Backbone as a ProteinNet text record, in pm:
[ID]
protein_1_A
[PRIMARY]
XXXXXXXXXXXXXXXXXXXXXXXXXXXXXXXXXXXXXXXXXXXXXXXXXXXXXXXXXXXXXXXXXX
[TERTIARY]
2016.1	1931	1882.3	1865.2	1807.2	1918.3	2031.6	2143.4	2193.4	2167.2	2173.4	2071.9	1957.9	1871.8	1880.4	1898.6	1895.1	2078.4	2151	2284.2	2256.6	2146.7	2103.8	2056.1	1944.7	1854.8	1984.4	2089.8	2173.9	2265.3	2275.6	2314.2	2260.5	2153.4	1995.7	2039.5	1983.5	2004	1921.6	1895.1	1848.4	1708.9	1677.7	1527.5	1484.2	1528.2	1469.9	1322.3	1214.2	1110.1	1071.8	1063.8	1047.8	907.7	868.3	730.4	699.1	686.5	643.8	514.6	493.5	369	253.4	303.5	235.5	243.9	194.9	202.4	275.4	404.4	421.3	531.1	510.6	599.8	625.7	477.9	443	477.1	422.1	451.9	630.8	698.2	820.4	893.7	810.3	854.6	884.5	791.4	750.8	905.4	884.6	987	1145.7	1132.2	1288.2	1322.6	1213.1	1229.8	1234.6	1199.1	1263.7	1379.1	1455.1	1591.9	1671.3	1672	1690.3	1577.1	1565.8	1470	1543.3	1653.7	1737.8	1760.7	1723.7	1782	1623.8	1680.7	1606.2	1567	1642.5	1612.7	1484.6	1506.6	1400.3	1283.2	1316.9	1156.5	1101.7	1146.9	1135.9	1000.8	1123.3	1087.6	917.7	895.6	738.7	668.4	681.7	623.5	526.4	644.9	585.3	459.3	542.1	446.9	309.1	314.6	202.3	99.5	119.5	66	8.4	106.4	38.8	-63.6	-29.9	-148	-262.6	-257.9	-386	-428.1	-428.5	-490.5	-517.3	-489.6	-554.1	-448.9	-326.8	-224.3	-134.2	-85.1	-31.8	179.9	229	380.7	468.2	416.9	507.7	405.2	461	648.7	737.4	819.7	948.3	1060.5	1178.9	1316.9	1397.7	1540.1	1655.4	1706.6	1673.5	1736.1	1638.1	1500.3	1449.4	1463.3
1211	1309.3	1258.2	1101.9	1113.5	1027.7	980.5	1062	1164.7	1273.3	1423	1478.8	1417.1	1436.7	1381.6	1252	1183.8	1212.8	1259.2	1349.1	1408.6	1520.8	1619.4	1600.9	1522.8	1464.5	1395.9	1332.4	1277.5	1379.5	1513.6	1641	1666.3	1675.7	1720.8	1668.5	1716.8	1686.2	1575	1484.8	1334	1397.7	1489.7	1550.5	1633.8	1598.1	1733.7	1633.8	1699.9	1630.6	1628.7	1501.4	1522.2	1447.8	1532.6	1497.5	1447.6	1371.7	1269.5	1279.6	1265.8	1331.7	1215.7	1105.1	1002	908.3	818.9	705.1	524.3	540.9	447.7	350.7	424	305.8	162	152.8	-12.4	-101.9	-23.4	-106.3	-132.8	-23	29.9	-55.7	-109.9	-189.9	-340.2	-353.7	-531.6	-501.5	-470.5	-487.6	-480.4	-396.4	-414.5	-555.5	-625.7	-706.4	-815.7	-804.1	-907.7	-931	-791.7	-798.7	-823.6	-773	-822.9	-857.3	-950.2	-1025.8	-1051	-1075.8	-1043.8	-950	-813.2	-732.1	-634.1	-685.3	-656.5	-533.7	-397.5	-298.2	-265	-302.4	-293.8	-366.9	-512.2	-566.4	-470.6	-447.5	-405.1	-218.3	-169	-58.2	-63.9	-231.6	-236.4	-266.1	-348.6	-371.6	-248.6	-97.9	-14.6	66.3	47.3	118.8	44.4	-146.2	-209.8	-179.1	-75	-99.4	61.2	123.4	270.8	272.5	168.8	222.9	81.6	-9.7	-41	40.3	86.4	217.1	351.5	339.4	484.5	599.7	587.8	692.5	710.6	808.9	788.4	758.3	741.6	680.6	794.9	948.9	1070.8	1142.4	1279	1268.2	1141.9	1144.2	1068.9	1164.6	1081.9	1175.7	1090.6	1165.7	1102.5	977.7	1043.6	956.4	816.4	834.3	697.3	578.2
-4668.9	-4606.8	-4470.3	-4482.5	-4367.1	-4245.2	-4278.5	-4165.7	-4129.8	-4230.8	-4181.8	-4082.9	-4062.6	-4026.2	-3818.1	-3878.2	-3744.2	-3657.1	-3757	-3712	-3592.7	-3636.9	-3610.4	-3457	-3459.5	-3366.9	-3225.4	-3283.9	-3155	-3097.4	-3150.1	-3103.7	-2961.2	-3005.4	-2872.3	-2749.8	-2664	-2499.4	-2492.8	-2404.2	-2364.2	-2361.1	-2310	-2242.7	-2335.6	-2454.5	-2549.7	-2662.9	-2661.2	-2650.7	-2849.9	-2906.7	-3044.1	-3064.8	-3119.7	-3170.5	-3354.2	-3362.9	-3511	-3558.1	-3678.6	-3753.4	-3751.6	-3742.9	-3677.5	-3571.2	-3577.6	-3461.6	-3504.6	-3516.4	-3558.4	-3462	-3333.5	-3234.8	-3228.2	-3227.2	-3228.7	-3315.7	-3457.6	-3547.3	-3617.5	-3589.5	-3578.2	-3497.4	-3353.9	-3253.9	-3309.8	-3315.6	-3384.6	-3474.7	-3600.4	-3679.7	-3646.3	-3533.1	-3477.8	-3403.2	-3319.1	-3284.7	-3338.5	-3494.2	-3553.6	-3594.3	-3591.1	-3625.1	-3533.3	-3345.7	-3244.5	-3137.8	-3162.6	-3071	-2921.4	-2899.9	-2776.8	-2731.8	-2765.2	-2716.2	-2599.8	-2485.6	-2364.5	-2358.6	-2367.3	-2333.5	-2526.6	-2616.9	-2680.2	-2643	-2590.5	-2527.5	-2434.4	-2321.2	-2240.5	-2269.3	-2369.9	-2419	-2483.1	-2569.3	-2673.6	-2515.4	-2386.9	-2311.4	-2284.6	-2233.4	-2213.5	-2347	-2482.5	-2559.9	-2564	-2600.1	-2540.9	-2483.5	-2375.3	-2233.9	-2285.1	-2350.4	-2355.8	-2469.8	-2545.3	-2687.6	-2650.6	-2584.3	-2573.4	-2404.1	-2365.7	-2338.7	-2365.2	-2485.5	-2622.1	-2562.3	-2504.2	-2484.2	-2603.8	-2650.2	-2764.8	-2678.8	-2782.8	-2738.4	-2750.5	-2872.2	-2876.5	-2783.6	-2744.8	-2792.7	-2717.4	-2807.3	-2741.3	-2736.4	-2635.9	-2599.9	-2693.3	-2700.2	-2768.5	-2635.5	-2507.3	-2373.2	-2356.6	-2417.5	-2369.7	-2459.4
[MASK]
++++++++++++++++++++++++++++++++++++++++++++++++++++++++++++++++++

């Protein structure tokens, strides 16, 4: 179900805006980076969420392109 799901989601145009029922970037973040800790464009990516949630911005929506 839930590769049918995210199937779905890599259909979408880069700019098509998805909104999540909660807030779980960060913590979502951390855990990927334990699985690749090398991989730059995910550092790069928590830098920015970092920066957005300790300034009380939330991280959704997010795009399929970012």
């Amino acid at each position: 179900m839930m590769w049918t799901s995210l199937s779905k989601l890599m259909t979408l145009p880069d700019d098509t805006r998805i909104y999540c029922g909660h807030e779980y970037t960060q913590s979502n973040g951390r855990f990927a980076l334990t699985l690749e800790p090398g991989n730059a464009a995910l550092k790069a990516r928590m830098e920015d969420v970092n920066v957005a949630r300790q300034a009380g911005r939330p991280t959704v929506p997010s795009t399929p392109g970012t």
